[in-house]
Amino acid sequence: DTAVSQTPKYLVTQMGNDKSIKCEQNLGHDTMYWYKQDSKKFLKIMFSYNNKELIINETVPNRFSPKSPDKAHLNLHINSLELGDSAVYFCASSTRQGSNTEAFFGQGTRLTVV
Amino acid sequence: DQQVKQNSPSLSVQEGRISILNCDYTNSMFDYFLWYKKYPAEGPTFLISISSIKDKNEDGRFTVFLNKSAKHLSLHIVPSQPGDSAVYFCAAGYHAGNNRKLIWGLGTSLAVNP
């Protein structure tokens, strides 16, 4: 059973489109994250949700809107996609915000904006 | 400004020998550190962590050493195995208000040759 699963794995879309990436975790974790790994391999946190509540929003453009319908899901919706949004997006979860425990990552979604 | 630096983008080691991956940091507020391993087309997976109150943590073939005065940590893998070939990310965490933040290095690609 996959612990953290995100779909789709690959996403190719045109500039200006709106797209969503879905993430689900079956670990019973309270905290979920979205990370972006850009072409320079920087892995940066975008958002953190704890029990469906937004905890961290790291200077991400308003075009990015996370939505957490319940503790097990954290979806990422992106409006008006730009070329610079091309990256690999990772979803992750951990037991609780503020703890030192490790996060479990999904396999990533490679987004290519053309 | 990179707060967590992995200065070696790649490392090649013979099977059975020791692999040493290095990580330097600049922020003295970091109070715990983690190493993640990443295979191609997969998300990072947690490997080992260390709190700033310790200088060594060992888990099987993996040992992390922390030198706080030098703001330096290293991951030792002994003996190295071909299956260890992956990208290794160093991450450092600190409290930001009620939240805990992780800053990631760019990764070091390890190749273990049979």
Short mmCIF file of C-alpha atoms in Angstrom, two decimals:
data_model
loop_
_atom_site.label_atom_id
_atom_site.label_comp_id
_atom_site.label_asym_id
_atom_site.label_seq_id
_atom_site.Cartn_x
_atom_site.Cartn_y
_atom_site.Cartn_z
CA ASP A 1 0.00 0.00 0.00
CA THR A 2 1.32 3.40 -0.98
CA ALA A 3 1.67 5.66 2.05
CA VAL A 4 1.61 9.01 0.26
CA SER A 5 0.22 8.97 -3.25
CA GLN A 6 -0.10 11.86 -5.63
CA THR A 7 -1.65 12.06 -9.07
CA PRO A 8 -0.89 12.56 -11.82
CA LYS A 9 2.74 11.51 -12.04
CA TYR A 10 3.30 13.57 -15.18
CA LEU A 11 1.42 16.64 -16.30
CA VAL A 12 2.08 18.56 -19.51
CA THR A 13 -0.05 21.61 -20.12
CA GLN A 14 -0.09 24.93 -21.91
CA MET A 15 0.55 28.32 -20.41
CA GLY A 16 -2.54 29.95 -19.01
CA ASN A 17 -4.30 26.70 -18.14
CA ASP A 18 -5.56 25.74 -14.69
CA LYS A 19 -4.55 22.37 -13.29
CA SER A 20 -4.78 20.37 -10.07
CA ILE A 21 -2.52 17.83 -8.43
CA LYS A 22 -4.04 15.51 -5.88
CA CYS A 23 -2.42 14.02 -2.80
CA GLU A 24 -3.63 11.43 -0.34
CA GLN A 25 -1.92 9.82 2.63
CA ASN A 26 -3.09 6.70 4.47
CA LEU A 27 -0.68 7.03 7.39
CA GLY A 28 -3.06 8.82 9.72
CA HIS A 29 -0.76 11.83 9.81
CA ASP A 30 -2.00 15.22 10.93
CA THR A 31 0.31 17.34 8.82
CA MET A 32 0.69 17.50 5.05
CA TYR A 33 3.00 19.53 2.84
CA TRP A 34 3.61 20.58 -0.72
CA TYR A 35 7.20 20.95 -1.86
CA LYS A 36 8.55 22.22 -5.17
CA GLN A 37 11.81 21.02 -6.67
CA ASP A 38 12.87 23.35 -9.45
CA SER A 39 15.31 22.87 -12.31
CA LYS A 40 18.21 23.78 -10.03
CA LYS A 41 17.18 20.93 -7.72
CA PHE A 42 16.20 23.24 -4.86
CA LEU A 43 13.62 21.48 -2.71
CA LYS A 44 11.45 24.19 -1.14
CA ILE A 45 8.38 23.98 1.00
CA MET A 46 5.33 25.71 -0.42
CA PHE A 47 2.57 24.94 2.05
CA SER A 48 2.00 23.06 5.26
CA TYR A 49 -1.42 22.03 6.57
CA ASN A 50 -2.11 20.70 10.03
CA ASN A 51 -5.51 19.11 10.59
CA LYS A 52 -6.87 20.84 7.47
CA GLU A 53 -5.61 24.21 8.65
CA LEU A 54 -3.00 26.20 6.71
CA ILE A 55 0.12 26.57 8.81
CA ILE A 56 2.87 27.60 6.42
CA ASN A 57 2.56 29.56 3.19
CA GLU A 58 6.03 30.29 1.88
CA THR A 59 5.69 33.33 -0.39
CA VAL A 60 3.97 31.32 -3.05
CA PRO A 61 2.00 33.26 -5.73
CA ASN A 62 -1.74 33.47 -5.22
CA ARG A 63 -2.16 31.37 -8.35
CA PHE A 64 -1.32 28.40 -6.15
CA SER A 65 -4.17 27.39 -3.89
CA PRO A 66 -3.98 24.33 -1.67
CA LYS A 67 -7.18 22.69 -0.55
CA SER A 68 -7.49 20.18 2.26
CA PRO A 69 -10.97 18.59 2.31
CA ASP A 70 -9.89 16.33 5.16
CA LYS A 71 -6.77 15.33 7.08
CA ALA A 72 -5.83 12.66 4.56
CA HIS A 73 -5.95 14.86 1.46
CA LEU A 74 -4.11 17.97 0.34
CA ASN A 75 -4.69 19.02 -3.24
CA LEU A 76 -2.83 21.73 -5.10
CA HIS A 77 -4.66 23.85 -7.63
CA ILE A 78 -2.68 26.12 -9.92
CA ASN A 79 -4.33 28.89 -11.96
CA SER A 80 -2.96 30.58 -15.06
CA LEU A 81 0.06 28.35 -15.35
CA GLU A 82 3.36 29.97 -16.31
CA LEU A 83 6.53 28.53 -17.83
CA GLY A 84 8.33 29.04 -14.52
CA ASP A 85 5.90 26.71 -12.79
CA SER A 86 7.56 23.77 -14.53
CA ALA A 87 9.05 21.66 -11.75
CA VAL A 88 8.55 18.49 -9.77
CA TYR A 89 5.99 18.90 -7.01
CA PHE A 90 6.18 16.62 -4.00
CA CYS A 91 3.47 16.01 -1.46
CA ALA A 92 4.55 14.85 2.00
CA SER A 93 3.04 14.09 5.39
CA SER A 94 4.28 13.78 8.95
CA THR A 95 2.82 12.95 12.35
CA ARG A 96 2.42 16.54 13.51
CA GLN A 97 3.64 20.00 12.83
CA GLY A 98 6.44 21.05 15.12
CA SER A 99 7.78 17.59 15.76
CA ASN A 100 11.18 16.33 14.73
CA THR A 101 9.78 13.32 13.02
CA GLU A 102 10.55 12.66 9.45
CA ALA A 103 8.16 13.32 6.61
CA PHE A 104 7.01 10.73 4.12
CA PHE A 105 7.01 11.86 0.51
CA GLY A 106 4.94 10.97 -2.50
CA GLN A 107 6.68 10.03 -5.73
CA GLY A 108 6.32 13.49 -7.20
CA THR A 109 4.41 15.09 -10.06
CA ARG A 110 6.51 16.38 -12.92
CA LEU A 111 4.72 19.43 -14.27
CA THR A 112 5.80 20.78 -17.65
CA VAL A 113 4.28 24.02 -18.87
CA VAL A 114 4.70 24.66 -22.59
CA ASP B 1 21.39 32.74 0.27
CA GLN B 2 21.81 29.02 0.81
CA GLN B 3 21.57 28.21 4.48
CA VAL B 4 22.24 24.52 3.89
CA LYS B 5 25.04 23.64 1.49
CA GLN B 6 26.09 20.35 0.03
CA ASN B 7 29.18 21.40 -1.86
CA SER B 8 29.79 18.14 -3.66
CA PRO B 9 27.19 17.59 -6.36
CA SER B 10 28.42 14.05 -6.91
CA LEU B 11 30.50 11.34 -5.30
CA SER B 12 31.73 8.01 -6.63
CA VAL B 13 32.78 5.19 -4.29
CA GLN B 14 33.80 1.58 -4.67
CA GLU B 15 31.49 -1.06 -3.22
CA GLY B 16 32.54 -2.04 0.30
CA ARG B 17 34.32 1.25 0.98
CA ILE B 18 33.11 4.17 3.07
CA SER B 19 30.95 6.92 1.56
CA ILE B 20 31.16 10.29 3.27
CA LEU B 21 28.62 12.93 2.34
CA ASN B 22 29.08 16.41 3.73
CA CYS B 23 26.73 19.22 4.60
CA ASP B 24 27.44 22.73 5.90
CA TYR B 25 24.96 25.17 7.36
CA THR B 26 25.01 28.81 8.31
CA ASN B 27 22.05 29.32 10.63
CA SER B 28 22.85 28.66 14.27
CA MET B 29 19.12 28.39 14.99
CA PHE B 30 18.93 24.97 13.35
CA ASP B 31 18.30 22.45 16.08
CA TYR B 32 17.94 19.23 14.19
CA PHE B 33 19.17 17.76 10.96
CA LEU B 34 17.98 15.03 8.66
CA TRP B 35 19.30 13.05 5.74
CA TYR B 36 17.00 11.89 2.99
CA LYS B 37 17.75 9.55 0.13
CA LYS B 38 16.12 9.90 -3.26
CA TYR B 39 15.99 7.46 -6.15
CA PRO B 40 15.08 8.70 -9.64
CA ALA B 41 11.33 9.19 -10.19
CA GLU B 42 10.61 8.70 -6.50
CA GLY B 43 10.10 11.04 -3.59
CA PRO B 44 12.79 11.47 -0.91
CA THR B 45 12.77 8.88 1.86
CA PHE B 46 13.96 9.55 5.36
CA LEU B 47 17.28 7.99 6.28
CA ILE B 48 18.56 9.28 9.61
CA SER B 49 18.37 12.36 11.80
CA ILE B 50 20.30 14.02 14.60
CA SER B 51 19.38 16.55 17.21
CA SER B 52 21.72 19.47 17.86
CA ILE B 53 22.30 18.22 21.40
CA LYS B 54 24.08 15.16 20.05
CA ASP B 55 27.22 14.78 17.98
CA LYS B 56 26.61 11.31 16.59
CA ASN B 57 23.72 9.08 15.66
CA GLU B 58 24.10 5.61 14.24
CA ASP B 59 21.64 3.34 12.48
CA GLY B 60 23.08 0.22 10.94
CA ARG B 61 25.44 1.14 8.15
CA PHE B 62 24.54 4.83 8.44
CA THR B 63 26.11 7.25 10.90
CA VAL B 64 25.58 10.98 11.04
CA PHE B 65 28.16 13.19 12.74
CA LEU B 66 27.44 16.74 13.82
CA ASN B 67 30.11 19.36 14.53
CA LYS B 68 28.21 22.35 15.82
CA SER B 69 31.21 24.62 16.20
CA ALA B 70 32.05 24.09 12.54
CA LYS B 71 28.37 24.08 11.50
CA HIS B 72 29.07 20.88 9.66
CA LEU B 73 27.49 17.47 9.48
CA SER B 74 28.38 14.38 7.57
CA LEU B 75 26.75 11.10 6.67
CA HIS B 76 28.93 8.00 6.67
CA ILE B 77 27.83 4.85 4.91
CA VAL B 78 29.89 1.78 5.74
CA PRO B 79 30.17 -0.48 3.86
CA SER B 80 28.76 1.14 0.75
CA GLN B 81 26.55 -1.00 -1.47
CA PRO B 82 25.42 -0.50 -5.08
CA GLY B 83 21.83 -0.07 -3.82
CA ASP B 84 23.00 3.03 -1.95
CA SER B 85 23.42 4.81 -5.29
CA ALA B 86 20.98 7.72 -5.04
CA VAL B 87 20.81 11.44 -4.37
CA TYR B 88 21.26 12.31 -0.71
CA PHE B 89 19.68 15.45 0.68
CA CYS B 90 20.69 17.14 3.89
CA ALA B 91 17.95 19.15 5.62
CA ALA B 92 18.07 21.38 8.69
CA GLY B 93 15.15 22.33 10.88
CA TYR B 94 14.34 25.15 13.28
CA HIS B 95 11.41 26.66 15.10
CA ALA B 96 9.74 29.64 13.46
CA GLY B 97 7.12 30.79 15.95
CA ASN B 98 4.83 27.81 16.50
CA ASN B 99 5.97 26.18 13.30
CA ARG B 100 8.94 24.06 12.44
CA LYS B 101 10.69 24.76 9.15
CA LEU B 102 13.03 22.61 7.12
CA ILE B 103 15.69 24.01 4.81
CA TRP B 104 17.11 21.62 2.24
CA GLY B 105 20.48 21.31 0.56
CA LEU B 106 20.75 20.70 -3.18
CA GLY B 107 21.73 17.09 -2.77
CA THR B 108 24.76 14.94 -3.53
CA SER B 109 24.50 12.19 -6.10
CA LEU B 110 26.25 9.08 -4.81
CA ALA B 111 27.34 6.33 -7.20
CA VAL B 112 28.56 3.10 -5.62
CA ASN B 113 30.42 1.03 -8.17
CA PRO B 114 30.49 -2.78 -7.95
#
